[in-house]
XYZ file of C-alpha atoms in Angstrom:
774
model
C 63.708 38.375 18.261
C 64.329 35.802 15.543
C 60.591 35.262 15.113
C 60.001 39.009 14.899
C 62.757 39.264 12.287
C 60.780 37.014 9.948
C 57.214 38.028 10.809
C 57.661 41.795 10.635
C 58.507 41.977 6.918
C 55.877 39.328 6.288
C 53.117 41.357 7.912
C 54.235 44.565 6.254
C 54.524 43.088 2.785
C 51.775 40.420 2.669
C 53.698 38.408 0.046
C 52.979 36.013 -3.010
C 51.700 32.580 -3.456
C 48.476 31.716 -4.971
C 48.754 30.532 -8.477
C 45.821 32.566 -9.754
C 45.660 36.327 -10.075
C 43.998 38.935 -12.213
C 47.300 39.513 -13.961
C 47.380 35.861 -15.022
C 44.708 36.526 -17.617
C 46.178 36.886 -21.109
C 46.073 40.159 -22.949
C 43.297 40.683 -25.481
C 45.614 41.698 -28.301
C 47.968 39.041 -29.693
C 51.620 39.837 -29.138
C 50.980 42.733 -26.743
C 50.657 42.616 -22.974
C 48.238 44.966 -21.266
C 47.902 46.267 -17.741
C 46.480 43.823 -15.187
C 42.706 43.866 -15.162
C 39.855 41.953 -13.562
C 37.911 39.902 -16.064
C 35.544 36.948 -15.854
C 37.156 34.640 -18.398
C 38.708 31.488 -17.009
C 42.376 31.683 -16.183
C 42.939 28.341 -17.884
C 41.426 29.434 -21.201
C 43.496 31.417 -23.701
C 41.261 34.170 -25.086
C 41.900 36.413 -28.088
C 39.660 38.699 -30.107
C 39.892 36.350 -33.099
C 39.275 32.912 -31.591
C 39.158 30.904 -28.388
C 42.085 28.504 -28.199
C 41.124 25.397 -26.267
C 44.461 23.963 -25.138
C 43.241 21.401 -22.613
C 42.104 18.166 -24.261
C 41.096 15.959 -21.325
C 39.795 18.373 -18.709
C 37.145 21.057 -19.095
C 37.743 24.630 -20.162
C 37.562 26.017 -16.618
C 39.491 24.143 -13.939
C 37.680 25.967 -11.145
C 34.445 24.381 -12.440
C 35.933 20.861 -12.147
C 35.836 18.612 -9.053
C 39.595 18.782 -8.528
C 42.065 20.678 -6.359
C 43.989 22.694 -8.933
C 46.422 25.608 -9.000
C 47.197 27.657 -12.099
C 50.276 29.812 -12.576
C 49.713 32.209 -15.473
C 52.193 33.894 -17.783
C 52.207 37.203 -15.944
C 52.981 35.500 -12.649
C 55.680 33.343 -14.253
C 57.440 36.368 -15.729
C 57.052 38.678 -12.729
C 58.421 36.118 -10.285
C 61.150 34.892 -12.620
C 59.950 31.294 -12.562
C 62.376 29.309 -14.728
C 61.748 25.719 -13.552
C 59.109 23.599 -11.866
C 61.095 23.886 -8.639
C 60.504 27.642 -8.686
C 56.759 27.166 -9.209
C 56.440 24.489 -6.514
C 56.439 26.997 -3.652
C 53.221 28.552 -5.002
C 51.194 25.345 -4.754
C 49.882 24.017 -1.410
C 50.984 20.526 -0.388
C 53.357 20.333 -3.363
C 57.121 20.070 -2.840
C 59.914 19.699 -5.386
C 63.178 20.068 -3.430
C 66.311 21.567 -4.946
C 69.145 19.153 -4.174
C 71.741 17.062 -5.917
C 71.357 17.594 -9.630
C 68.587 18.099 -12.154
C 68.439 14.347 -12.485
C 67.053 14.221 -8.943
C 63.583 15.530 -9.772
C 61.811 14.348 -6.628
C 58.196 15.392 -6.118
C 56.050 15.100 -2.998
C 52.295 15.693 -2.935
C 50.085 15.094 0.094
C 52.626 12.745 1.686
C 53.258 10.713 -1.470
C 56.534 10.701 -3.375
C 59.933 9.079 -3.832
C 63.481 10.146 -4.691
C 64.224 7.682 -7.500
C 62.551 5.785 -10.339
C 58.804 6.267 -10.898
C 57.311 9.709 -10.179
C 54.183 10.275 -8.133
C 53.118 13.174 -10.380
C 52.756 13.090 -14.151
C 54.012 15.859 -16.441
C 52.517 16.916 -19.783
C 53.902 19.679 -21.977
C 51.376 20.841 -24.586
C 49.428 17.622 -23.828
C 52.484 15.387 -24.492
C 53.340 13.114 -21.501
C 56.936 13.002 -20.233
C 57.857 9.362 -19.691
C 60.927 9.823 -17.453
C 60.960 12.010 -14.345
C 64.725 12.493 -14.686
C 63.850 14.971 -17.461
C 61.266 16.920 -15.401
C 63.695 19.610 -14.254
C 64.302 21.764 -17.326
C 64.340 25.496 -18.072
C 60.948 27.037 -18.745
C 60.745 29.596 -21.540
C 57.716 31.323 -23.096
C 55.221 29.473 -20.922
C 51.549 30.398 -21.225
C 50.554 28.720 -17.967
C 51.314 25.896 -15.550
C 48.512 23.813 -14.072
C 49.017 21.598 -11.020
C 46.144 19.173 -10.394
C 46.436 17.473 -6.992
C 44.971 14.125 -6.086
C 44.815 10.989 -8.276
C 44.406 11.691 -11.997
C 44.920 8.053 -12.931
C 41.543 7.576 -14.662
C 42.366 10.045 -17.442
C 46.179 10.131 -17.284
C 47.098 6.634 -16.113
C 50.307 5.418 -14.507
C 52.352 7.538 -12.098
C 49.707 10.233 -11.573
C 48.421 9.111 -8.177
C 49.654 12.355 -6.638
C 48.453 14.562 -9.476
C 49.357 15.969 -12.873
C 51.355 18.999 -14.006
C 50.232 20.461 -17.333
C 52.487 23.041 -19.008
C 51.309 25.003 -22.043
C 53.650 27.115 -24.161
C 52.778 30.229 -26.145
C 50.903 29.604 -29.384
C 52.039 31.306 -32.614
C 48.359 31.479 -33.657
C 47.416 33.669 -30.686
C 50.686 35.492 -29.978
C 52.871 37.352 -32.468
C 56.137 39.153 -31.950
C 59.710 38.685 -30.831
C 60.855 38.187 -27.236
C 64.403 38.685 -25.964
C 65.505 38.124 -22.397
C 68.745 38.604 -20.450
C 69.450 37.955 -16.776
C 72.426 38.174 -14.444
C 72.558 37.159 -10.794
C 74.487 35.746 -7.870
C 76.979 32.964 -8.469
C 77.981 34.573 -11.770
C 74.702 33.231 -13.115
C 73.561 34.533 -16.466
C 70.884 33.518 -18.958
C 69.818 34.661 -22.393
C 66.785 33.683 -24.448
C 65.244 34.714 -27.735
C 62.060 33.692 -29.518
C 59.939 34.741 -32.447
C 56.241 34.107 -33.111
C 54.805 34.859 -36.528
C 52.338 33.703 -39.153
C 53.454 32.568 -42.563
C 49.784 32.393 -43.628
C 46.520 33.490 -41.988
C 46.004 30.033 -40.481
C 49.616 28.875 -40.107
C 51.735 29.996 -37.175
C 55.417 29.288 -36.545
C 57.541 29.877 -33.466
C 61.255 29.474 -32.853
C 62.780 29.769 -29.386
C 66.257 29.251 -27.940
C 67.858 29.754 -24.542
C 71.229 29.309 -22.833
C 72.406 29.739 -19.277
C 75.496 29.377 -17.122
C 76.266 29.440 -13.408
C 79.517 29.091 -11.478
C 77.597 27.642 -8.522
C 77.363 28.484 -4.822
C 79.193 25.719 -2.947
C 82.926 24.991 -2.838
C 84.430 21.525 -2.700
C 87.200 22.114 -0.155
C 89.234 19.221 -1.527
C 89.568 20.796 -4.989
C 89.041 24.444 -4.005
C 86.505 24.862 -6.831
C 82.743 25.254 -7.006
C 81.087 21.864 -7.254
C 77.559 22.852 -8.376
C 78.354 24.707 -11.613
C 75.925 24.392 -14.507
C 75.705 24.998 -18.278
C 72.380 24.452 -20.039
C 70.678 25.349 -23.272
C 67.880 24.312 -25.558
C 65.405 25.283 -28.208
C 61.900 24.721 -29.501
C 60.396 24.838 -32.981
C 56.612 24.829 -33.236
C 54.188 24.849 -36.167
C 50.423 25.219 -35.793
C 47.992 24.929 -38.660
C 44.279 25.665 -38.407
C 43.436 23.715 -41.557
C 39.776 24.682 -41.531
C 37.021 25.153 -38.972
C 37.276 22.327 -36.506
C 40.606 20.864 -37.667
C 43.918 21.847 -36.122
C 47.429 20.406 -36.416
C 50.180 21.177 -33.922
C 53.775 19.943 -33.951
C 56.491 20.870 -31.460
C 60.120 19.814 -31.711
C 62.164 20.504 -28.576
C 65.837 20.004 -27.720
C 67.750 20.382 -24.472
C 71.354 19.987 -23.328
C 72.616 20.135 -19.751
C 76.023 19.902 -18.092
C 76.405 20.032 -14.301
C 79.089 19.633 -11.697
C 78.892 17.514 -8.593
C 76.749 17.303 -5.517
C 77.041 19.824 -2.687
C 76.744 17.205 0.047
C 78.403 18.288 3.298
C 79.567 15.783 5.908
C 77.209 15.805 8.909
C 78.788 13.192 11.201
C 79.036 9.459 11.788
C 75.966 7.386 12.676
C 78.092 5.030 14.781
C 80.544 5.466 17.638
C 83.215 3.813 15.533
C 85.646 6.361 14.048
C 86.009 6.634 10.306
C 88.741 4.185 9.225
C 92.021 5.731 8.168
C 93.721 8.958 9.138
C 91.117 11.328 7.720
C 88.955 13.104 10.321
C 86.148 14.897 8.399
C 84.824 18.221 9.625
C 81.019 18.471 9.938
C 79.561 20.994 7.539
C 82.439 20.604 5.086
C 82.010 19.589 1.451
C 85.105 17.599 0.506
C 85.363 14.693 -1.908
C 88.246 13.627 -4.109
C 86.720 11.790 -7.081
C 84.864 13.576 -9.916
C 81.104 14.140 -9.779
C 79.078 15.347 -12.740
C 75.860 14.964 -14.669
C 75.088 15.533 -18.332
C 71.790 15.169 -20.163
C 70.636 15.491 -23.762
C 66.933 15.364 -24.585
C 64.994 15.478 -27.828
C 61.227 15.251 -28.196
C 58.620 15.733 -30.871
C 54.917 16.017 -30.141
C 52.347 15.838 -32.953
C 48.741 16.694 -32.088
C 45.696 16.606 -34.370
C 42.313 17.870 -33.185
C 39.146 17.608 -35.256
C 35.569 18.745 -34.624
C 33.237 15.986 -35.808
C 30.013 17.816 -35.048
C 28.658 16.080 -31.981
C 32.107 15.297 -30.608
C 35.787 16.067 -31.031
C 38.610 13.680 -31.881
C 42.190 14.266 -30.727
C 45.359 12.309 -31.408
C 48.564 13.010 -29.461
C 51.678 11.258 -30.768
C 55.136 11.734 -29.310
C 58.702 10.529 -29.602
C 61.092 11.135 -26.710
C 64.839 10.599 -26.543
C 67.010 10.806 -23.426
C 70.771 10.341 -23.211
C 72.432 11.063 -19.890
C 75.399 10.133 -17.721
C 75.990 10.498 -14.004
C 79.474 10.212 -12.488
C 79.458 9.919 -8.721
C 81.937 9.781 -5.860
C 79.646 7.594 -3.764
C 81.407 8.086 -0.451
C 81.428 11.948 -0.756
C 84.652 12.063 1.266
C 88.314 12.667 0.346
C 88.738 8.912 0.615
C 88.730 6.341 -2.174
C 85.835 4.003 -1.391
C 83.982 3.548 -4.674
C 82.698 5.486 -7.657
C 79.700 4.999 -9.945
C 79.184 5.818 -13.605
C 75.632 5.473 -14.858
C 75.200 6.030 -18.600
C 71.766 5.612 -20.116
C 70.046 5.912 -23.505
C 66.262 5.816 -23.737
C 63.716 5.950 -26.564
C 59.952 6.196 -26.039
C 56.903 6.377 -28.320
C 53.446 7.317 -27.017
C 50.016 7.541 -28.589
C 46.861 8.899 -26.974
C 43.516 9.043 -28.818
C 40.714 10.993 -27.129
C 37.090 11.241 -28.266
C 35.019 13.777 -26.365
C 31.450 15.008 -26.566
C 30.580 18.678 -26.564
C 30.347 20.414 -23.199
C 26.600 20.869 -23.503
C 23.485 18.869 -22.763
C 22.578 16.618 -19.859
C 24.920 13.745 -20.719
C 28.573 14.299 -21.609
C 31.285 11.750 -22.111
C 34.941 11.157 -22.893
C 36.665 7.999 -24.097
C 40.251 7.278 -24.964
C 42.982 4.763 -25.646
C 46.634 5.150 -24.687
C 49.726 3.129 -25.517
C 53.472 3.437 -25.130
C 56.638 1.596 -26.073
C 59.854 2.369 -24.216
C 63.370 1.022 -24.537
C 66.284 1.810 -22.246
C 69.923 0.721 -22.266
C 72.176 1.407 -19.293
C 75.722 0.797 -18.178
C 76.315 1.208 -14.446
C 79.821 0.098 -13.396
C 80.875 0.570 -9.771
C 84.624 0.781 -9.177
C 85.817 -0.254 -5.728
C 88.922 1.681 -4.669
C 91.575 1.226 -2.009
C 89.689 2.493 1.052
C 86.571 0.589 0.036
C 88.522 -2.636 -0.469
C 90.338 -2.286 2.852
C 87.440 -1.146 5.040
C 84.409 -2.848 3.472
C 85.894 -6.177 2.336
C 89.357 -7.093 3.623
C 88.606 -5.861 7.136
C 86.214 -8.840 7.459
C 89.049 -11.263 6.626
C 92.020 -9.794 8.443
C 92.727 -10.838 11.990
C 95.664 -11.508 14.257
C 96.091 -14.829 12.457
C 95.384 -13.802 8.825
C 96.816 -11.163 6.534
C 95.032 -10.255 3.281
C 95.823 -8.361 0.079
C 93.775 -7.522 -2.967
C 95.758 -8.988 -5.817
C 98.989 -10.593 -4.621
C 101.651 -9.531 -2.097
C 104.030 -8.860 -4.984
C 101.433 -7.155 -7.160
C 98.672 -5.621 -5.013
C 95.901 -3.662 -6.715
C 93.950 -0.703 -5.430
C 90.756 -1.195 -7.408
C 88.412 -3.662 -9.068
C 85.239 -3.373 -11.121
C 81.657 -4.441 -10.446
C 80.308 -4.191 -13.973
C 76.617 -4.030 -14.884
C 74.813 -3.698 -18.215
C 71.046 -3.486 -18.630
C 68.467 -3.573 -21.356
C 64.988 -2.554 -20.192
C 62.198 -2.727 -22.808
C 58.641 -2.036 -21.642
C 55.246 -1.314 -23.099
C 51.778 -0.518 -21.884
C 48.220 0.046 -23.068
C 45.065 1.481 -21.535
C 41.397 2.133 -22.274
C 39.503 4.769 -20.336
C 36.083 6.383 -20.197
C 34.339 9.108 -18.207
C 30.618 9.888 -18.149
C 29.062 13.049 -16.735
C 25.444 13.909 -15.934
C 24.552 17.595 -15.599
C 21.291 17.924 -13.665
C 20.650 21.599 -13.064
C 23.143 22.697 -10.444
C 24.431 19.143 -9.981
C 27.212 17.463 -11.901
C 27.755 13.730 -11.365
C 30.723 11.963 -12.970
C 32.119 8.443 -13.048
C 35.226 7.233 -14.819
C 37.085 3.979 -15.311
C 40.478 3.075 -16.733
C 41.974 -0.350 -17.397
C 45.760 -0.056 -17.495
C 48.238 -2.794 -18.427
C 52.029 -2.613 -18.372
C 54.774 -5.129 -19.049
C 58.472 -4.636 -18.402
C 61.558 -6.788 -18.800
C 65.061 -6.293 -17.485
C 67.829 -8.126 -19.311
C 70.929 -7.808 -17.181
C 74.513 -8.889 -17.151
C 76.598 -8.148 -14.082
C 80.079 -9.491 -13.675
C 83.291 -9.157 -11.734
C 86.622 -10.956 -11.840
C 89.484 -10.377 -9.436
C 92.109 -12.008 -7.234
C 92.969 -11.697 -3.566
C 95.532 -13.355 -1.358
C 95.569 -14.467 2.260
C 98.471 -15.489 4.469
C 98.460 -17.307 7.774
C 100.684 -15.572 10.307
C 101.634 -18.732 12.173
C 103.309 -20.551 9.278
C 103.599 -17.825 6.635
C 101.771 -19.883 4.004
C 100.205 -17.900 1.169
C 96.840 -18.838 -0.392
C 95.777 -17.300 -3.707
C 92.029 -16.906 -4.337
C 90.122 -16.215 -7.531
C 86.709 -14.503 -7.724
C 84.782 -14.855 -10.979
C 81.088 -14.018 -11.192
C 79.079 -13.582 -14.378
C 75.299 -13.184 -14.019
C 73.344 -13.123 -17.272
C 69.574 -13.365 -16.858
C 66.252 -11.585 -17.283
C 63.472 -10.447 -14.945
C 59.892 -9.711 -15.946
C 57.077 -7.720 -14.352
C 53.483 -7.226 -15.478
C 50.747 -5.094 -13.913
C 47.047 -4.755 -14.633
C 45.147 -2.052 -12.789
C 41.491 -0.993 -12.800
C 41.290 2.684 -11.866
C 37.837 4.099 -11.064
C 36.876 7.642 -10.135
C 33.592 9.080 -8.862
C 32.657 12.699 -8.162
C 29.651 14.839 -7.335
C 29.602 18.606 -7.654
C 27.024 21.313 -7.078
C 27.100 24.917 -8.305
C 26.340 27.473 -5.608
C 24.936 30.997 -5.610
C 22.590 32.856 -7.903
C 25.226 33.132 -10.649
C 26.627 29.649 -9.917
C 30.184 30.957 -9.717
C 31.051 28.788 -6.711
C 31.128 24.995 -6.434
C 31.203 22.313 -3.777
C 32.460 18.837 -4.688
C 33.265 15.396 -3.303
C 35.362 12.759 -5.060
C 36.703 9.238 -4.617
C 39.535 8.020 -6.853
C 42.053 5.209 -7.035
C 45.686 6.051 -7.724
C 48.405 3.858 -9.153
C 52.167 4.081 -9.442
C 53.992 1.452 -11.499
C 56.456 -1.030 -10.047
C 59.911 -1.540 -11.487
C 63.515 -2.609 -11.136
C 66.248 -1.413 -8.767
C 69.067 -1.243 -11.296
C 71.408 0.461 -8.816
C 71.258 -2.606 -6.582
C 73.143 -4.930 -8.934
C 76.464 -3.697 -7.584
C 75.270 -4.660 -4.074
C 74.140 -8.065 -5.348
C 77.561 -8.584 -6.931
C 79.271 -7.497 -3.740
C 77.150 -9.954 -1.727
C 77.957 -12.790 -4.147
C 81.641 -11.942 -4.076
C 81.799 -11.816 -0.272
C 79.804 -15.051 -0.084
C 82.501 -16.724 -2.175
C 85.000 -15.341 0.312
C 83.031 -16.925 3.171
C 81.676 -13.610 4.439
C 78.055 -12.568 4.913
C 74.847 -13.861 3.384
C 73.264 -13.771 -0.050
C 69.751 -12.449 -0.632
C 67.349 -13.364 -3.415
C 68.118 -11.315 -6.528
C 64.478 -10.904 -7.576
C 63.457 -9.696 -4.088
C 66.251 -7.137 -4.006
C 65.965 -5.866 -7.559
C 62.184 -5.676 -8.084
C 59.499 -3.674 -6.293
C 55.715 -3.747 -6.496
C 53.269 -1.070 -7.694
C 51.987 1.483 -5.218
C 48.203 1.931 -4.947
C 45.965 4.357 -3.106
C 42.412 5.463 -2.546
C 41.889 9.213 -2.259
C 38.766 10.679 -0.608
C 38.369 14.400 -1.103
C 35.917 17.172 -0.222
C 36.523 20.612 -1.709
C 35.088 23.914 -2.785
C 35.836 26.715 -5.256
C 34.369 30.008 -4.041
C 34.094 33.320 -5.881
C 32.251 36.572 -5.217
C 29.983 38.079 -7.925
C 32.583 40.630 -9.062
C 35.357 38.024 -9.331
C 37.673 40.056 -7.106
C 37.786 37.431 -4.350
C 38.449 33.734 -4.914
C 39.074 30.910 -2.485
C 39.826 27.227 -2.966
C 39.486 24.706 -0.142
C 40.076 20.950 0.007
C 40.166 18.207 2.643
C 41.602 14.797 1.786
C 42.205 11.322 3.184
C 44.573 8.902 1.396
C 44.848 5.187 2.146
C 48.009 3.917 0.447
C 49.151 0.299 0.068
C 52.704 -0.796 -0.746
C 53.986 2.794 -0.698
C 57.345 3.003 -2.459
C 60.206 4.355 -0.327
C 63.805 5.055 -1.308
C 66.206 3.449 1.162
C 69.798 2.291 1.423
C 69.933 -1.518 1.697
C 72.114 -1.451 4.817
C 74.606 0.850 6.481
C 77.474 -0.444 4.314
C 75.627 -0.645 0.983
C 76.873 0.995 -2.178
C 73.526 1.736 -3.810
C 70.005 2.836 -3.067
C 66.809 0.979 -3.709
C 63.054 1.309 -3.863
C 61.139 -0.797 -1.376
C 57.472 -1.195 -0.521
C 56.487 0.052 2.919
C 53.339 -1.936 3.615
C 50.637 0.648 4.296
C 50.479 4.392 4.990
C 47.721 6.922 5.442
C 47.673 10.649 4.839
C 45.116 13.278 5.689
C 45.135 17.039 5.562
C 43.797 20.126 3.926
C 44.579 22.938 1.531
C 43.422 26.540 1.317
C 44.263 29.249 -1.150
C 42.977 32.785 -1.426
C 43.234 35.463 -4.074
C 41.975 38.973 -3.509
C 42.122 41.968 -5.814
C 41.898 44.587 -3.081
C 42.046 47.435 -5.558
C 42.918 47.847 -9.199
C 46.544 48.236 -8.207
C 46.886 45.783 -5.323
C 46.656 41.980 -5.385
C 46.993 39.745 -2.343
C 47.508 35.974 -2.533
C 47.949 33.250 0.043
C 48.123 29.456 0.077
C 48.539 26.888 2.843
C 48.695 23.096 2.894
C 48.840 20.618 5.766
C 49.672 16.909 5.451
C 49.784 14.300 8.189
C 51.337 11.216 6.546
C 52.205 8.233 8.769
C 53.038 4.568 8.469
C 50.169 2.255 9.355
C 52.244 -0.851 8.723
C 55.981 -0.909 7.970
C 58.546 -3.222 9.528
C 61.878 -3.486 7.699
C 62.907 -6.571 9.655
C 64.941 -4.578 12.160
C 62.488 -1.970 13.430
C 58.752 -1.326 13.410
C 57.966 2.196 12.139
C 54.228 2.107 12.727
C 52.747 5.561 13.508
C 55.970 7.326 12.438
C 55.804 10.107 9.838
C 56.654 9.295 6.226
C 60.094 10.834 5.519
C 60.897 13.616 3.031
C 57.253 14.790 2.733
C 56.703 18.225 4.367
C 53.923 18.566 6.917
C 53.249 22.243 6.180
C 53.588 24.379 3.055
C 52.707 28.061 3.012
C 53.151 31.093 0.807
C 51.906 34.675 0.715
C 52.446 37.549 -1.686
C 51.486 41.136 -2.364
C 51.897 42.947 -5.676
C 51.275 46.668 -6.028
C 51.162 48.183 -9.510
C 51.892 51.925 -9.556
C 50.969 53.713 -12.829
C 53.785 55.911 -14.126
C 52.016 57.608 -17.020
C 55.313 58.246 -18.773
C 56.103 57.749 -22.395
C 58.977 55.405 -21.561
C 57.389 53.727 -18.527
C 53.846 52.418 -18.075
C 53.967 51.217 -14.480
C 56.142 50.074 -11.581
C 55.216 46.816 -9.852
C 56.495 46.274 -6.315
C 56.195 42.684 -5.028
C 57.102 41.036 -1.754
C 56.569 37.450 -0.777
C 57.412 34.609 1.533
C 57.199 30.843 1.281
C 57.901 28.199 3.845
C 57.674 24.488 4.528
C 58.383 21.885 7.183
C 58.726 19.884 9.267
C 60.479 17.358 7.014
C 61.673 14.125 8.611
C 64.868 12.678 7.138
C 64.429 9.054 8.213
C 61.729 6.517 9.012
C 62.690 6.620 12.703
C 61.840 10.376 12.800
C 64.994 11.053 14.811
C 66.260 13.810 12.486
C 64.405 16.458 10.555
C 64.267 19.977 9.173
C 61.957 22.282 11.174
C 59.623 24.693 9.424
C 61.504 27.533 7.737
C 60.478 30.685 5.917
C 62.127 32.273 2.865
C 61.333 35.841 1.877
C 61.736 37.545 -1.474
C 61.040 40.914 -3.056
C 61.290 42.554 -6.456
C 60.766 45.822 -8.274
C 59.598 45.627 -11.879
C 59.555 48.464 -14.401
C 57.037 47.726 -17.149
C 56.572 49.137 -20.627
C 54.732 47.504 -23.459
C 58.065 46.939 -25.236
C 60.289 46.054 -22.276
C 60.400 45.072 -18.602
C 63.254 45.415 -16.113
C 63.255 43.415 -12.866
C 65.447 43.800 -9.800
C 64.950 40.816 -7.454
C 66.209 39.218 -4.237
C 65.443 35.691 -3.008
C 66.002 34.330 0.493
C 66.320 37.936 1.572
C 67.518 37.198 5.129
C 69.898 34.411 4.036
C 67.994 31.798 6.057
C 70.004 28.638 6.642
C 68.122 25.363 6.069
C 68.782 21.835 4.861
C 67.193 20.654 1.622
C 68.297 17.012 1.863
C 69.792 14.528 4.323
C 70.932 10.940 3.827
C 73.247 8.280 5.246
C 75.787 6.235 3.268
C 78.283 3.718 4.712
C 77.540 5.018 8.228
C 78.269 8.624 7.272
C 75.572 11.316 7.270
C 75.448 14.119 4.679
C 73.309 17.198 4.138
C 72.584 19.447 1.189
C 72.216 23.019 2.370
C 69.485 25.152 0.864
C 70.204 27.925 -1.608
C 71.648 31.054 0.081
C 70.525 34.625 -0.584
C 70.611 35.409 -4.289
C 69.885 38.579 -6.215
C 69.922 39.713 -9.796
C 68.597 41.819 -12.620
C 66.451 40.653 -15.537
C 65.642 42.482 -18.782
C 62.932 41.408 -21.241
C 62.313 43.053 -24.589
C 59.021 42.596 -26.471
C 58.958 43.513 -30.136
């Protein structure tokens, strides 16, 4: 009965997923959207009656003609489905997962079994060709987006570090090809509301200007039972100012200044039980499924970026320069035990500046031999303060419990003046820089297209750290009552350095099929690379180890081994095809892949009593699987889309010193992703209403394993959605429902100090959205 409950609406509705549809093609008239229509222009090319705007600098004009597994989400799809973040778009892309848990700082991405929860991303992000240097800023509100491209598989040859899983390219509306004003308002579940406004206009025939702003608020969906208030509230806003200048034929200047501000509440982590038979110390008996913690949790983030792009046509080739400045200031406050007990809290405050420069020289897309060459460099500087405050329950249960016995009493402080807290203080300065040279050559021999690329990438990073603690504790022998004062004083002031040099080749062969050569078959081999780094959150554990060593408890590990981790490298072997019928009403994309990964980076807790989390290298893993997506325009009014991805990712070699996880599945990466959608446009023929669009869809994923042992996991689950959209050339009104059947699922699971916690998935939500086009 439960299976029928989910499959029946799915079969009746044939819902939404593939990132490409006829309605994704832009309208032919700037500033005005037209009815969906089937055309032959590429979905990833912005076409107007006045000019062709080539927005992609490194890849070709038509992604479906490239030897890469790619998904494109166009503007019409973004607006009809109410996509407002990358997490919303993730469900449309096979073998791509961006879970919604914790806060917007936790922008984890998983592609084809690769990914990690902290530090370096496995997928790169570019907005209007400008690379985002920090994945903690990936999760932001999308507004006035022209299209989103998701390229899967290593893109390291052209894009460099941290793109071994792929690249996400986001392009915003251009004031040279779109004119008008756009106003949007939305209200939904959780007292969630959003407003946005933007204007696109020309101050001269070849100069376009756009101004956009947005703000949103949500009360949240989960209650912290300890405080009686919602813990996942959110306030966010931002803006963008863009100027484009077509100086003359072949020369174009583009500058975008963007600002964002975010404030969030805590983490909706519910207690899920103890991982040991020992009861939780103290009188508190937590209830499984209950969110209850006593110390504040919050996250705030301020971002500022400016991207300056110059493109020039030099006759036989084009020259592009992409310069960016990026600023990030954020602070996370965390109750690290997530219980109504006082174990320890963390405050992580960070300020980061980054400068990037990318110069690309590219030949014309014509002739037998075509080429691309480029040079990339970045400078990045980060300062961080990350103090951990140990509180009464943490002192008693994690430290003094190892000293106390029938013969010894112990106090933190003195018997006359005990204290309930002490500080593990950490300050960091992390400057880094990198440089790369890259080249790609292509031979076009009739139907065949052969390409080879090579990138040499160098990166150097340094971590200047100071971690210190100073405190007193007292012991007393029961037999004679003698009191012994003890002093702990630790001050570590040192620096660590890491340097990486990687050679990143790529080879591909592609053949055009059919009389009109609309379809392609390709094979590719590419090396992927993800940078190494520093486990800054582990300094509190190092301090704790040093402190307990002074107390005669435990052992002390090597600081460099604990705090640093190595780069992750992979070889990706892929066979794929892009198929299309002569009329363009049926498209299919298929891909098979095999990934051999060395030193895969995994996020783990150092031990069952640790206070932090760390990145470690897992020896060797392998992933294989496939992807399929289908788009069919059944009739002028009906579009059907489907996408499916399968990944089998296992450890080939990983022994953490306590257990051998060989042949176990890699945690947190879903084995299956699937989505389907149907959209039916019904002409109204009324003066005040052009058409009604009825959409229904479903997306699902799983199984997801929560640990390396594969003892706990989230089975495959399916979420359904539907919407009704009333369209007019000057306005649209959407009524929508997500997670229609209120399916219960877990989005995240972890263990901390022998306690397990889960983040439940978003419940059923519904709302109304109004957009006005002037």
